[in-house]
Amino acid sequence: MTKKRTYQEEVEKLCKAIDIAIDSYKTHPPKDWTPDIVNMVTSNLEKDKFRRIDAEQKIKTLASLKYDIKAVFTYFQEGAGETVEYFWNKICEANLDYKRENKLEKILNRGKIRGRIEYEYVTDMIVVAEQVGMTSEEETKRLSEMLGEYESKKKNN
């Protein structure tokens, strides 16, 4: 049976993840980001970290912390590239128990793309996913077919 973590333990874990995110953005900035964007994002992450540490007692709940976790991890769950790979490697090295979602696997298992957000995600990820071994050649072909099906449905609507 696993021990339930306290708010303080979860905040400390999130702070480590934020430090890794900052390091990731600074060490391997996303290719389309300017230095100003990197500085803005990392500065906001630092502020978020200290805001959580110094939070009022009434908002120090695990439920409220989930929103902050989602905010920190969104780029790394939905993005691809050197920044993202570096981040997840460092998360693993730090033994933080955050997990990378494989949204492509969920879409492949379902057999269809649901909505514009998934369509854009598959469009952005399809080539990179095969290059980094997230998908096989066959899975990439199936994803490509799903993109075509989604596009033809949108044309007919």
mmCIF file of C-alpha atoms in Angstrom, residues 6-149:
data_model
loop_
_atom_site.group_PDB
_atom_site.id
_atom_site.type_symbol
_atom_site.label_atom_id
_atom_site.label_comp_id
_atom_site.label_asym_id
_atom_site.label_seq_id
_atom_site.Cartn_x
_atom_site.Cartn_y
_atom_site.Cartn_z
ATOM 1 C CA THR A 6 0.852 15.482 2.086
ATOM 2 C CA TYR A 7 0.337 18.837 0.426
ATOM 3 C CA GLN A 8 3.869 19.855 1.473
ATOM 4 C CA GLU A 9 5.411 16.750 -0.110
ATOM 5 C CA GLU A 10 3.508 17.353 -3.349
ATOM 6 C CA VAL A 11 4.544 21.023 -3.441
ATOM 7 C CA GLU A 12 8.187 20.031 -2.967
ATOM 8 C CA LYS A 13 7.876 17.507 -5.787
ATOM 9 C CA LEU A 14 6.201 20.094 -8.038
ATOM 10 C CA CYS A 15 8.939 22.622 -7.233
ATOM 11 C CA LYS A 16 11.552 20.109 -8.386
ATOM 12 C CA ALA A 17 9.570 19.594 -11.594
ATOM 13 C CA ILE A 18 9.345 23.371 -12.087
ATOM 14 C CA ASP A 19 13.125 23.654 -11.660
ATOM 15 C CA ILE A 20 13.539 20.924 -14.291
ATOM 16 C CA ALA A 21 11.100 22.731 -16.603
ATOM 17 C CA ILE A 22 13.048 25.978 -16.219
ATOM 18 C CA ASP A 23 16.317 24.163 -16.893
ATOM 19 C CA SER A 24 14.757 22.473 -19.929
ATOM 20 C CA TYR A 25 13.557 25.749 -21.434
ATOM 21 C CA LYS A 26 16.923 27.440 -20.813
ATOM 22 C CA THR A 27 19.135 24.525 -21.882
ATOM 23 C CA HIS A 28 17.103 23.497 -24.928
ATOM 24 C CA PRO A 29 14.757 26.382 -25.812
ATOM 25 C CA PRO A 30 11.893 25.387 -28.118
ATOM 26 C CA LYS A 31 13.001 26.186 -31.666
ATOM 27 C CA ASP A 32 10.296 28.780 -32.290
ATOM 28 C CA TRP A 33 10.829 30.649 -29.001
ATOM 29 C CA THR A 34 12.774 33.893 -28.769
ATOM 30 C CA PRO A 35 14.993 34.594 -25.741
ATOM 31 C CA ASP A 36 12.276 36.981 -24.515
ATOM 32 C CA ILE A 37 9.686 34.191 -24.545
ATOM 33 C CA VAL A 38 12.049 31.845 -22.679
ATOM 34 C CA ASN A 39 12.668 34.555 -20.062
ATOM 35 C CA MET A 40 8.954 35.294 -19.671
ATOM 36 C CA VAL A 41 7.983 31.622 -19.304
ATOM 37 C CA THR A 42 10.785 30.798 -16.867
ATOM 38 C CA SER A 43 10.104 33.931 -14.836
ATOM 39 C CA ASN A 44 6.417 32.996 -14.577
ATOM 40 C CA LEU A 45 7.347 29.477 -13.503
ATOM 41 C CA GLU A 46 9.569 30.879 -10.742
ATOM 42 C CA LYS A 47 6.719 33.104 -9.553
ATOM 43 C CA ASP A 48 4.290 30.159 -9.619
ATOM 44 C CA LYS A 49 6.701 28.091 -7.567
ATOM 45 C CA PHE A 50 7.005 30.717 -4.844
ATOM 46 C CA ARG A 51 3.280 31.462 -4.976
ATOM 47 C CA ARG A 52 2.579 27.817 -4.148
ATOM 48 C CA ILE A 53 5.191 27.660 -1.391
ATOM 49 C CA ASP A 54 3.788 30.824 0.226
ATOM 50 C CA ALA A 55 0.123 30.013 -0.439
ATOM 51 C CA GLU A 56 -2.551 30.887 2.085
ATOM 52 C CA GLN A 57 -3.539 27.966 4.265
ATOM 53 C CA LYS A 58 -7.057 27.830 2.819
ATOM 54 C CA ILE A 59 -5.777 27.046 -0.691
ATOM 55 C CA LYS A 60 -3.127 24.551 0.388
ATOM 56 C CA THR A 61 -5.055 21.549 -0.856
ATOM 57 C CA LEU A 62 -4.061 18.665 -3.092
ATOM 58 C CA ALA A 63 -7.080 19.407 -5.278
ATOM 59 C CA SER A 64 -5.960 22.986 -5.949
ATOM 60 C CA LEU A 65 -2.414 21.792 -6.577
ATOM 61 C CA LYS A 66 -3.624 19.614 -9.472
ATOM 62 C CA TYR A 67 -4.316 22.761 -11.505
ATOM 63 C CA ASP A 68 -0.744 23.959 -11.018
ATOM 64 C CA ILE A 69 0.639 20.549 -11.958
ATOM 65 C CA LYS A 70 -1.447 20.556 -15.140
ATOM 66 C CA ALA A 71 -0.263 24.084 -15.994
ATOM 67 C CA VAL A 72 3.407 23.164 -15.574
ATOM 68 C CA PHE A 73 3.124 19.912 -17.503
ATOM 69 C CA THR A 74 0.890 20.962 -20.426
ATOM 70 C CA TYR A 75 3.764 21.898 -22.737
ATOM 71 C CA PHE A 76 5.662 18.731 -21.882
ATOM 72 C CA GLN A 77 2.622 16.474 -22.306
ATOM 73 C CA GLU A 78 1.550 17.949 -25.636
ATOM 74 C CA GLY A 79 4.826 19.076 -27.159
ATOM 75 C CA ALA A 80 7.683 17.287 -28.830
ATOM 76 C CA GLY A 81 11.323 17.913 -29.506
ATOM 77 C CA GLU A 82 14.553 18.322 -27.612
ATOM 78 C CA THR A 83 13.052 20.459 -24.836
ATOM 79 C CA VAL A 84 10.389 17.862 -24.079
ATOM 80 C CA GLU A 85 12.720 14.858 -24.267
ATOM 81 C CA TYR A 86 15.262 16.570 -22.005
ATOM 82 C CA PHE A 87 12.514 17.403 -19.481
ATOM 83 C CA TRP A 88 11.199 13.826 -19.268
ATOM 84 C CA ASN A 89 14.719 12.403 -18.977
ATOM 85 C CA LYS A 90 15.437 14.753 -16.061
ATOM 86 C CA ILE A 91 12.084 13.928 -14.409
ATOM 87 C CA CYS A 92 13.031 10.241 -14.604
ATOM 88 C CA GLU A 93 16.571 10.879 -13.282
ATOM 89 C CA ALA A 94 15.100 12.811 -10.342
ATOM 90 C CA ASN A 95 12.804 9.850 -9.547
ATOM 91 C CA LEU A 96 9.746 12.073 -9.647
ATOM 92 C CA ASP A 97 6.672 9.930 -10.205
ATOM 93 C CA TYR A 98 5.085 12.089 -12.887
ATOM 94 C CA LYS A 99 4.097 10.142 -15.985
ATOM 95 C CA ARG A 100 4.165 11.153 -19.607
ATOM 96 C CA GLU A 101 0.823 10.586 -21.273
ATOM 97 C CA ASN A 102 0.925 8.888 -24.622
ATOM 98 C CA LYS A 103 -2.001 10.609 -26.300
ATOM 99 C CA LEU A 104 -1.132 9.060 -29.642
ATOM 100 C CA GLU A 105 -1.540 5.601 -28.131
ATOM 101 C CA LYS A 106 -4.980 6.562 -26.808
ATOM 102 C CA ILE A 107 -6.000 7.856 -30.239
ATOM 103 C CA LEU A 108 -4.647 4.731 -31.946
ATOM 104 C CA ASN A 109 -6.522 2.470 -29.528
ATOM 105 C CA ARG A 110 -9.741 4.407 -30.102
ATOM 106 C CA GLY A 111 -9.242 4.367 -33.869
ATOM 107 C CA LYS A 112 -10.353 7.929 -34.555
ATOM 108 C CA ILE A 113 -9.515 11.562 -33.922
ATOM 109 C CA ARG A 114 -11.973 13.405 -31.708
ATOM 110 C CA GLY A 115 -12.013 17.100 -32.396
ATOM 111 C CA ARG A 116 -9.771 19.877 -33.595
ATOM 112 C CA ILE A 117 -7.348 19.740 -30.636
ATOM 113 C CA GLU A 118 -6.570 16.058 -31.234
ATOM 114 C CA TYR A 119 -6.339 16.713 -34.973
ATOM 115 C CA GLU A 120 -3.759 19.454 -34.413
ATOM 116 C CA TYR A 121 -1.888 17.304 -31.899
ATOM 117 C CA VAL A 122 -1.635 14.368 -34.332
ATOM 118 C CA THR A 123 -0.641 16.735 -37.145
ATOM 119 C CA ASP A 124 2.154 18.185 -34.992
ATOM 120 C CA MET A 125 3.340 14.852 -33.617
ATOM 121 C CA ILE A 126 2.987 12.323 -36.435
ATOM 122 C CA VAL A 127 6.479 12.679 -37.952
ATOM 123 C CA VAL A 128 8.328 13.282 -34.688
ATOM 124 C CA ALA A 129 6.587 10.360 -32.963
ATOM 125 C CA GLU A 130 7.895 7.888 -35.518
ATOM 126 C CA GLN A 131 11.369 9.464 -35.450
ATOM 127 C CA VAL A 132 11.666 9.100 -31.656
ATOM 128 C CA GLY A 133 10.112 5.642 -31.584
ATOM 129 C CA MET A 134 6.766 6.553 -30.031
ATOM 130 C CA THR A 135 4.989 5.011 -33.014
ATOM 131 C CA SER A 136 5.855 2.334 -35.530
ATOM 132 C CA GLU A 137 5.654 2.798 -39.287
ATOM 133 C CA GLU A 138 2.304 0.956 -39.268
ATOM 134 C CA GLU A 139 0.919 3.167 -36.461
ATOM 135 C CA THR A 140 2.065 6.278 -38.313
ATOM 136 C CA LYS A 141 0.201 5.045 -41.387
ATOM 137 C CA ARG A 142 -2.967 4.488 -39.301
ATOM 138 C CA LEU A 143 -2.655 7.982 -37.796
ATOM 139 C CA SER A 144 -2.273 9.436 -41.283
ATOM 140 C CA GLU A 145 -5.451 7.643 -42.367
ATOM 141 C CA MET A 146 -7.275 9.013 -39.309
ATOM 142 C CA LEU A 147 -6.124 12.518 -40.227
ATOM 143 C CA GLY A 148 -7.550 12.009 -43.705
ATOM 144 C CA GLU A 149 -10.849 10.723 -42.303
#
